Short mmCIF file of C-alpha atoms and ligand atoms in Angstrom, two decimals:
data_model
loop_
_atom_site.label_atom_id
_atom_site.label_comp_id
_atom_site.label_asym_id
_atom_site.label_seq_id
_atom_site.Cartn_x
_atom_site.Cartn_y
_atom_site.Cartn_z
CA MET A 1 0.00 0.00 0.00
CA LEU A 2 1.29 3.47 -0.94
CA ILE A 3 1.19 6.47 1.38
CA ALA A 4 1.22 9.92 -0.28
CA ASP A 5 1.75 8.17 -3.64
CA ARG A 6 5.29 7.49 -2.65
CA TYR A 7 5.93 5.53 0.53
CA GLU A 8 5.39 1.80 0.34
CA PHE A 9 4.39 0.38 3.70
CA TYR A 10 5.88 -3.03 4.38
CA GLY A 11 6.21 -5.35 7.32
CA LYS A 12 4.46 -4.45 10.51
CA SER A 13 4.24 -1.22 12.42
CA TYR A 14 5.82 -0.55 15.80
CA VAL A 15 3.32 0.59 18.35
CA GLY A 16 4.92 2.78 20.98
CA GLY A 17 3.48 4.76 23.86
CA MET A 18 1.50 7.24 21.80
CA ALA A 19 2.54 6.82 18.25
CA ARG A 20 2.64 4.25 15.53
CA VAL A 21 5.76 3.91 13.42
CA LEU A 22 5.49 2.42 9.95
CA PRO A 23 8.58 1.10 8.20
CA CYS A 24 8.28 2.15 4.55
CA LYS A 25 10.24 2.29 1.35
CA ASP A 26 10.46 5.69 -0.30
CA THR A 27 9.83 4.59 -3.89
CA VAL A 28 11.10 7.88 -5.32
CA LEU A 29 14.47 8.04 -3.56
CA GLU A 30 14.64 4.29 -3.02
CA ARG A 31 15.54 4.43 0.61
CA ASP A 32 14.03 3.12 3.81
CA VAL A 33 12.11 5.54 5.97
CA ALA A 34 10.18 5.28 9.22
CA ILE A 35 6.89 7.18 9.19
CA LYS A 36 5.72 8.16 12.63
CA ILE A 37 2.03 8.89 13.02
CA MET A 38 1.21 11.27 15.86
CA PRO A 39 -2.54 11.22 16.42
CA GLY A 40 -4.29 14.56 16.57
CA SER A 41 -1.19 16.74 16.54
CA ALA A 42 -1.48 18.31 13.09
CA ASN A 43 -2.89 21.57 14.34
CA ARG A 44 -0.64 22.21 17.26
CA ARG A 45 1.50 25.23 16.55
CA ARG A 46 4.33 24.21 18.87
CA VAL A 47 4.61 20.76 17.37
CA LEU A 48 4.78 22.24 13.90
CA ASP A 49 7.34 24.86 14.94
CA GLU A 50 9.48 22.22 16.50
CA ILE A 51 9.31 19.93 13.49
CA SER A 52 10.35 22.79 11.25
CA ALA A 53 13.39 23.23 13.48
CA LEU A 54 14.14 19.50 13.24
CA LEU A 55 13.83 19.60 9.46
CA LYS A 56 16.83 21.95 9.48
CA MET A 57 18.91 19.76 11.74
CA ARG A 58 21.81 17.77 10.36
CA SER A 59 23.36 15.75 13.13
CA LYS A 60 25.18 12.50 12.82
CA HIS A 61 23.58 11.42 16.08
CA VAL A 62 19.98 12.45 15.60
CA VAL A 63 17.54 10.70 13.28
CA GLN A 64 17.00 12.91 10.32
CA VAL A 65 13.49 14.20 9.69
CA TYR A 66 12.86 14.27 5.95
CA ASP A 67 9.30 15.49 5.66
CA ILE A 68 5.94 15.99 7.34
CA LEU A 69 2.70 14.71 5.87
CA LYS A 70 -0.89 15.60 6.58
CA ILE A 71 -2.88 13.04 4.70
CA LYS A 72 -5.71 10.70 5.39
CA VAL A 73 -5.07 7.01 4.79
CA ASP A 74 -8.24 5.05 5.38
CA ASP A 75 -6.63 1.62 5.30
CA LEU A 76 -4.19 2.57 8.05
CA ALA A 77 -6.66 4.67 10.04
CA ILE A 78 -4.54 7.79 9.55
CA GLU A 79 -6.67 10.93 9.91
CA VAL A 80 -5.99 14.34 8.39
CA ASP A 81 -5.63 15.62 11.89
CA ASP A 82 -2.71 13.28 12.48
CA LEU A 83 0.77 14.38 11.72
CA ALA A 84 2.97 11.90 9.94
CA ILE A 85 6.71 12.51 10.22
CA VAL A 86 8.89 10.89 7.58
CA GLN A 87 12.23 10.01 9.15
CA GLU A 88 15.44 8.27 8.34
CA PHE A 89 15.04 4.56 9.11
CA ILE A 90 17.57 3.14 11.55
CA ASP A 91 18.16 -0.51 11.31
CA GLY A 92 19.36 -1.71 14.67
CA LYS A 93 18.68 -2.34 18.30
CA ASP A 94 17.86 0.28 20.86
CA LEU A 95 20.23 0.93 23.73
CA PHE A 96 17.93 -0.71 26.22
CA ASP A 97 18.89 -3.97 24.58
CA ASP A 98 21.38 -6.11 26.47
CA ALA A 99 23.21 -6.87 23.23
CA LEU A 100 24.62 -3.34 23.33
CA VAL A 101 26.47 -3.44 26.62
CA PRO A 102 29.83 -1.63 26.44
CA GLY A 103 32.74 -3.91 27.29
CA SER A 104 35.32 -1.30 28.23
CA ALA A 105 35.67 2.29 29.36
CA ALA A 106 36.68 3.24 25.79
CA GLU A 107 33.53 1.68 24.30
CA TYR A 108 31.42 3.32 26.96
CA LEU A 109 32.98 6.74 26.29
CA LYS A 110 32.26 6.40 22.57
CA MET A 111 28.64 5.61 23.31
CA VAL A 112 27.97 8.41 25.77
CA TRP A 113 29.92 10.93 23.68
CA GLN A 114 27.69 10.18 20.68
CA ILE A 115 24.57 10.63 22.77
CA ALA A 116 25.90 13.86 24.27
CA SER A 117 26.73 15.13 20.76
CA GLY A 118 23.23 14.38 19.49
CA ILE A 119 21.59 16.13 22.43
CA SER A 120 23.95 19.14 22.08
CA ASP A 121 22.94 19.43 18.43
CA ILE A 122 19.27 19.36 19.40
CA HIS A 123 19.81 22.03 22.06
CA ALA A 124 21.74 24.18 19.60
CA LEU A 125 18.43 24.55 17.72
CA ASP A 126 16.66 25.51 20.96
CA VAL A 127 14.71 22.31 20.93
CA ILE A 128 14.26 20.18 24.05
CA HIS A 129 13.93 16.47 23.37
CA ARG A 130 11.95 15.69 26.54
CA ASP A 131 12.12 11.92 26.42
CA ILE A 132 15.78 10.96 26.44
CA LYS A 133 16.16 7.33 27.50
CA PRO A 134 17.97 4.26 26.15
CA ASN A 135 14.79 3.04 24.38
CA ASN A 136 14.81 6.18 22.26
CA MET A 137 18.30 5.67 20.83
CA LYS A 138 19.43 3.05 18.37
CA MET A 139 22.79 1.86 17.20
CA ASP A 140 22.98 1.30 13.45
CA PRO A 141 25.05 -1.47 11.82
CA GLU A 142 28.04 0.91 11.55
CA GLY A 143 27.99 1.51 15.29
CA LEU A 144 26.56 5.03 15.01
CA ILE A 145 24.10 5.96 17.72
CA LYS A 146 21.07 8.02 16.70
CA ILE A 147 18.47 9.60 18.92
CA PHE A 148 14.79 9.63 17.93
CA ASP A 149 11.31 10.06 19.45
CA PHE A 150 11.14 13.75 20.21
CA GLY A 151 8.55 14.44 22.86
CA LEU A 152 6.80 16.71 20.41
CA ALA A 153 3.28 16.18 21.60
CA ARG A 154 4.08 16.05 25.27
CA ASP A 155 4.41 19.71 26.10
CA GLU A 156 0.89 20.80 26.79
CA GLY A 157 -1.01 20.75 30.05
CA ILE A 158 1.94 19.80 32.17
CA SER A 159 1.25 19.05 35.78
CA ALA A 160 2.13 16.43 38.34
CA ALA A 161 -0.81 14.44 37.04
CA THR A 162 0.57 14.22 33.54
CA VAL A 163 4.15 13.54 34.43
CA GLY A 164 3.85 9.92 33.38
CA PHE A 165 3.02 11.35 30.02
CA ILE A 166 5.94 13.70 29.60
CA GLY A 167 8.67 11.63 31.10
CA THR A 168 9.67 8.17 32.07
CA ARG A 169 10.30 7.07 35.64
CA GLY A 170 14.01 6.92 36.25
CA PHE A 171 14.76 9.44 33.50
CA ALA A 172 12.38 12.31 34.29
CA ALA A 173 14.10 15.18 36.14
CA PRO A 174 12.74 16.11 39.60
CA GLU A 175 11.39 19.48 38.38
CA LEU A 176 9.03 17.67 36.02
CA TYR A 177 7.13 16.40 39.05
CA GLN A 178 6.41 19.90 40.35
CA HIS A 179 3.08 21.49 39.90
CA ASP A 180 3.22 23.93 36.98
CA ALA A 181 6.55 22.49 35.96
CA LYS A 182 8.47 24.80 33.66
CA PHE A 183 11.14 22.90 31.98
CA THR A 184 14.36 23.80 30.29
CA ALA A 185 16.99 21.90 28.35
CA ALA A 186 18.30 20.75 31.76
CA VAL A 187 15.60 18.01 31.76
CA ASP A 188 17.44 16.41 28.85
CA VAL A 189 20.73 16.74 30.73
CA PHE A 190 19.23 14.86 33.68
CA ALA A 191 17.76 12.18 31.40
CA PHE A 192 21.13 11.90 29.69
CA GLY A 193 22.76 11.34 33.12
CA SER A 194 20.27 8.57 33.92
CA SER A 195 20.72 7.01 30.48
CA ALA A 196 24.51 7.10 30.83
CA LEU A 197 24.20 5.41 34.21
CA TYR A 198 21.82 2.79 32.84
CA ILE A 199 24.11 2.03 29.90
CA GLY A 200 27.03 1.47 32.28
CA LEU A 201 25.25 -0.33 35.14
CA ARG A 202 22.38 -1.98 33.21
CA ASP A 203 20.25 -0.79 36.10
CA LEU A 204 19.26 2.40 37.88
CA PRO A 205 19.89 3.10 41.56
CA GLY A 206 16.86 3.36 43.84
CA GLU A 207 17.26 7.15 44.24
CA LEU A 208 16.47 7.64 40.57
CA LEU A 209 13.50 5.32 40.65
CA CYS A 210 11.77 7.38 43.36
CA GLN A 211 9.06 9.67 42.07
CA PRO A 212 10.34 12.34 42.10
CA PRO A 213 13.97 11.18 42.07
CA ILE A 214 16.07 12.06 45.11
CA ALA A 215 19.72 13.09 45.45
CA LEU A 216 22.16 10.27 44.77
CA ALA A 217 23.91 8.89 47.83
CA GLU A 218 27.18 8.57 45.94
CA ASN A 219 28.80 8.97 42.55
CA TYR A 220 27.70 5.75 40.86
CA PHE A 221 29.77 6.57 37.77
CA ALA A 222 32.81 5.80 39.84
CA LYS A 223 31.48 2.24 40.33
CA LEU A 224 30.83 1.07 36.78
CA PRO A 225 32.29 -2.33 35.78
CA PHE A 226 35.16 -0.40 34.10
CA ALA A 227 37.10 2.57 35.46
CA LEU A 228 36.33 6.05 34.14
CA ALA A 229 38.66 9.02 34.54
CA GLY A 230 37.68 11.10 37.58
CA GLU A 231 36.77 14.09 35.43
CA VAL A 232 34.44 11.95 33.30
CA ALA A 233 32.72 10.36 36.31
CA ASP A 234 32.29 13.82 37.86
CA VAL A 235 30.79 15.51 34.81
CA LEU A 236 28.36 12.63 34.25
CA ASN A 237 27.40 12.70 37.91
CA SER A 238 26.78 16.48 37.77
CA CYS A 239 24.13 15.85 35.08
CA LEU A 240 22.06 14.22 37.82
CA ASP A 241 22.08 17.24 40.12
CA MET A 242 18.64 17.77 41.64
CA ASP A 243 18.98 21.50 40.92
CA PRO A 244 18.54 22.07 37.15
CA GLY A 245 20.63 25.25 37.43
CA LYS A 246 23.62 23.21 38.58
CA ARG A 247 23.57 20.72 35.74
CA PRO A 248 26.17 21.37 33.02
CA LEU A 249 25.27 22.37 29.48
CA MET A 250 25.15 19.38 27.18
CA LYS A 251 27.86 20.79 24.93
CA ASN A 252 30.21 21.08 27.89
CA VAL A 253 29.57 17.44 28.78
CA ARG A 254 30.21 16.50 25.16
CA ASP A 255 33.51 18.41 25.19
CA VAL A 256 34.75 16.71 28.37
CA LEU A 257 33.91 13.31 26.87
CA ALA A 258 35.61 14.25 23.58
CA LYS A 259 38.70 15.36 25.47
CA HIS A 260 39.00 11.91 27.06
CA LEU A 261 38.21 10.08 23.81
CA LEU A 262 41.11 11.95 22.21
CA PHE A 263 43.50 11.12 25.04
CA ASP A 264 47.00 10.38 23.63
CA ARG A 265 45.82 10.85 20.03
CA HIS A 266 47.33 14.29 19.30
CA LYS A 267 50.39 14.98 17.25
CA ALA A 268 52.36 18.22 17.12
CA LEU A 269 55.07 19.33 14.74
CA VAL A 270 57.95 21.30 16.26
CA VAL A 271 60.46 22.98 13.96
CA PHE A 272 63.68 24.54 15.27
CA ASN A 273 66.84 25.42 13.37
CA GLY A 274 65.42 23.81 10.26
CA LYS A 275 64.93 20.53 12.05
CA ALA A 276 61.46 19.03 12.46
CA SER A 277 60.36 16.72 15.23
CA TYR A 278 57.03 15.29 16.27
CA LEU A 279 55.56 15.18 19.72
CA ASP A 280 52.96 12.52 20.43
CA SER A 281 52.22 9.66 22.81
CA ASN A 282 55.39 7.86 21.71
CA ASN A 283 57.60 10.88 22.04
CA ARG A 284 56.33 13.07 24.81
CA THR A 285 59.00 15.70 25.38
CA VAL A 286 61.38 17.88 23.47
CA ASN A 287 64.05 20.18 24.83
CA LEU A 288 65.33 23.04 22.73
CA ARG A 289 68.20 25.33 23.60
CA LEU A 290 69.88 28.41 22.24
CA PRO A 291 73.14 28.87 24.19
CA SER A 292 73.24 31.98 26.40
CA MET A 293 69.72 32.95 25.27
CA GLY A 294 67.18 30.48 26.55
CA GLU A 295 66.05 26.93 26.88
CA VAL A 296 62.62 25.37 26.83
CA GLY A 297 61.09 21.93 27.40
CA ILE A 298 57.72 21.14 25.83
CA SER A 299 55.81 18.05 26.92
CA TYR A 300 52.61 16.21 26.01
CA ASP A 301 50.42 14.89 28.82
CA GLY A 302 47.87 13.11 26.59
CA PHE A 303 45.51 16.13 26.56
CA SER A 304 47.68 19.19 25.89
CA PHE A 305 51.16 20.36 25.09
CA LEU A 306 52.70 22.28 27.95
CA ILE A 307 55.75 24.34 28.79
CA GLN A 308 57.41 21.85 31.09
CA ARG A 309 60.44 23.91 31.99
CA GLN A 310 62.21 27.03 30.84
CA SER A 311 65.24 29.11 31.62
CA GLY A 312 66.69 32.29 30.23
CA ASP A 313 64.38 34.24 27.90
CA VAL A 314 61.54 32.24 26.40
CA PHE A 315 58.47 33.82 24.80
CA VAL A 316 55.29 32.21 23.45
CA ASN A 317 53.66 34.43 20.81
CA ASN A 318 55.57 37.40 22.30
CA ARG A 319 54.53 36.77 25.90
CA ARG A 320 57.01 35.46 28.43
CA ALA A 321 56.53 31.69 28.81
CA VAL A 322 55.25 30.38 32.13
CA VAL A 323 55.96 26.84 33.31
CA GLY A 324 52.75 24.79 33.10
CA GLU A 325 51.09 26.94 30.42
CA LYS A 326 49.35 25.18 27.55
CA LEU A 327 50.55 25.92 24.06
CA PRO A 328 47.89 27.14 21.62
CA GLY A 329 47.26 25.02 18.49
CA ALA A 330 49.71 27.04 16.47
CA CYS A 331 52.33 29.33 17.94
CA VAL A 332 55.86 30.63 17.75
CA VAL A 333 58.21 30.19 20.69
CA ALA A 334 61.12 32.62 20.70
CA LEU A 335 64.40 31.97 22.47
CA GLY A 336 66.21 35.16 23.46
CA ALA A 337 64.97 38.55 24.69
CA PRO A 338 63.35 40.91 22.14
CA GLU A 339 66.31 43.33 22.34
CA LYS A 340 68.60 40.58 21.04
CA THR A 341 66.87 41.11 17.68
CA ASN A 342 68.56 39.00 14.99
CA LEU A 343 70.30 36.77 17.52
CA ARG A 344 66.92 35.40 18.63
CA ARG A 345 65.73 32.07 17.24
CA TYR A 346 62.20 30.85 16.73
CA ILE A 347 60.50 27.51 17.23
CA THR A 348 57.28 26.94 15.31
CA PHE A 349 54.70 24.70 16.92
CA ASP A 350 51.71 23.25 15.04
CA LEU A 351 49.14 20.88 16.44
CA SER A 352 47.20 18.71 14.01
CA HIS A 353 43.66 18.37 15.27
CA PRO A 354 42.69 14.76 15.80
CA GLU A 355 39.19 13.57 15.07
CA ILE A 356 37.10 11.09 16.94
CA VAL A 357 36.93 7.97 14.79
CA LEU A 358 33.97 5.78 15.61
N1 ADP B 401 13.56 6.25 12.71
C1 ADP B 401 13.29 5.01 13.12
N2 ADP B 401 13.88 3.95 12.56
C2 ADP B 401 13.59 2.69 12.99
N3 ADP B 401 12.72 2.40 13.97
C3 ADP B 401 12.10 3.41 14.58
C4 ADP B 401 12.35 4.77 14.21
N4 ADP B 401 11.60 5.58 14.97
C5 ADP B 401 10.93 4.76 15.81
N5 ADP B 401 11.20 3.46 15.57
C6 ADP B 401 10.65 2.29 16.30
O1 ADP B 401 9.32 2.56 16.71
C7 ADP B 401 9.21 2.55 18.14
C8 ADP B 401 8.28 3.67 18.60
O2 ADP B 401 8.75 4.90 18.13
P1 ADP B 401 8.99 6.17 19.06
O3 ADP B 401 9.36 7.30 18.16
O4 ADP B 401 9.96 5.81 20.14
O5 ADP B 401 7.53 6.46 19.63
P2 ADP B 401 6.89 6.39 21.08
O6 ADP B 401 6.64 7.81 21.44
O7 ADP B 401 5.63 5.66 20.87
O8 ADP B 401 7.85 5.70 22.00
C9 ADP B 401 10.63 2.71 18.63
O9 ADP B 401 10.84 2.16 19.89
C10 ADP B 401 11.46 2.03 17.56
O10 ADP B 401 11.51 0.64 17.77
MG1 MG B 402 9.91 5.87 22.20
#
């Protein structure tokens, strides 16, 4: 059967909490799509505004919305008042599935970084997802995680009575349980924290299962089956702060996770006196000296390149070097005081920016 003269419905539909999702083949572009039918939402301004924002989004970690349809399909009981969202089809399991348990801290970091990136991209468009949880994320056959199921229709008439409607126990932030709850992007940050904990522990602690959730007795991210860096465990734990104002921005969480994913993967080129050398995880320090002028040691700690030691006159981009300072991505280090003019010598430093490879 063809929907909108174009989408061939095959197989069987998924029936979720409020929506029906139909796997279809787009016969024009010959690709698989998932058409989500949202009953009765076609005339809600906010839903439409939000979908138009999502239509503009291009994120590797968010299901792409291709089109919106308002058509009646008698055979499938689709009414004109229903909104049908045509989305990219993701073939794969959702993250609630036990088959997708991370086996190491590195695998775990890759997973939570992808989720954090997707949510940051959503927030960058001023959209709040509202129903972040492992069931609403899938991993495709290439290992890419994509987020779907925007809580588009769940924003109206919020009150304690409807909380079951706008959130999911264990993932809904405490402020969603308040009367007249006003929510911000911080609800997604909380739900991300719960999801990250679930993905690591395959369970949620009792504090999060209370309704509303209560403050965590300890940092559970420090007790996952694999060891996370302290900074990673702390930033993830801060997502679960009971006070929405104290939760970090999603992009800051993403950046901390990226920093740890890139640990020991940088490479810098250092050129002095016509001689080039590389600094990386195999070769962590270099010492350069200009007799009677100055001497500098640069070292790589896995995250940054730092001035490890210096003596005499050493300048980084014309400012006197300070031991412990981080070198910018590209800079010139001068040995010798400025008044020494043509007796000074220069070191050029260039960092090649590594990418996260999934
Ligand atoms: N883009 C998609 N690609 C593949 N399957 C999807 C897609 N979107 C949703 N589904 C499937 O349909 C189910 C219900 O969709 P969802 O958007 O989560 O709606 P609900 O609000 O009912 O939970 C999902 O759990 C998932 O199995
Ligand atoms: Mg869902």
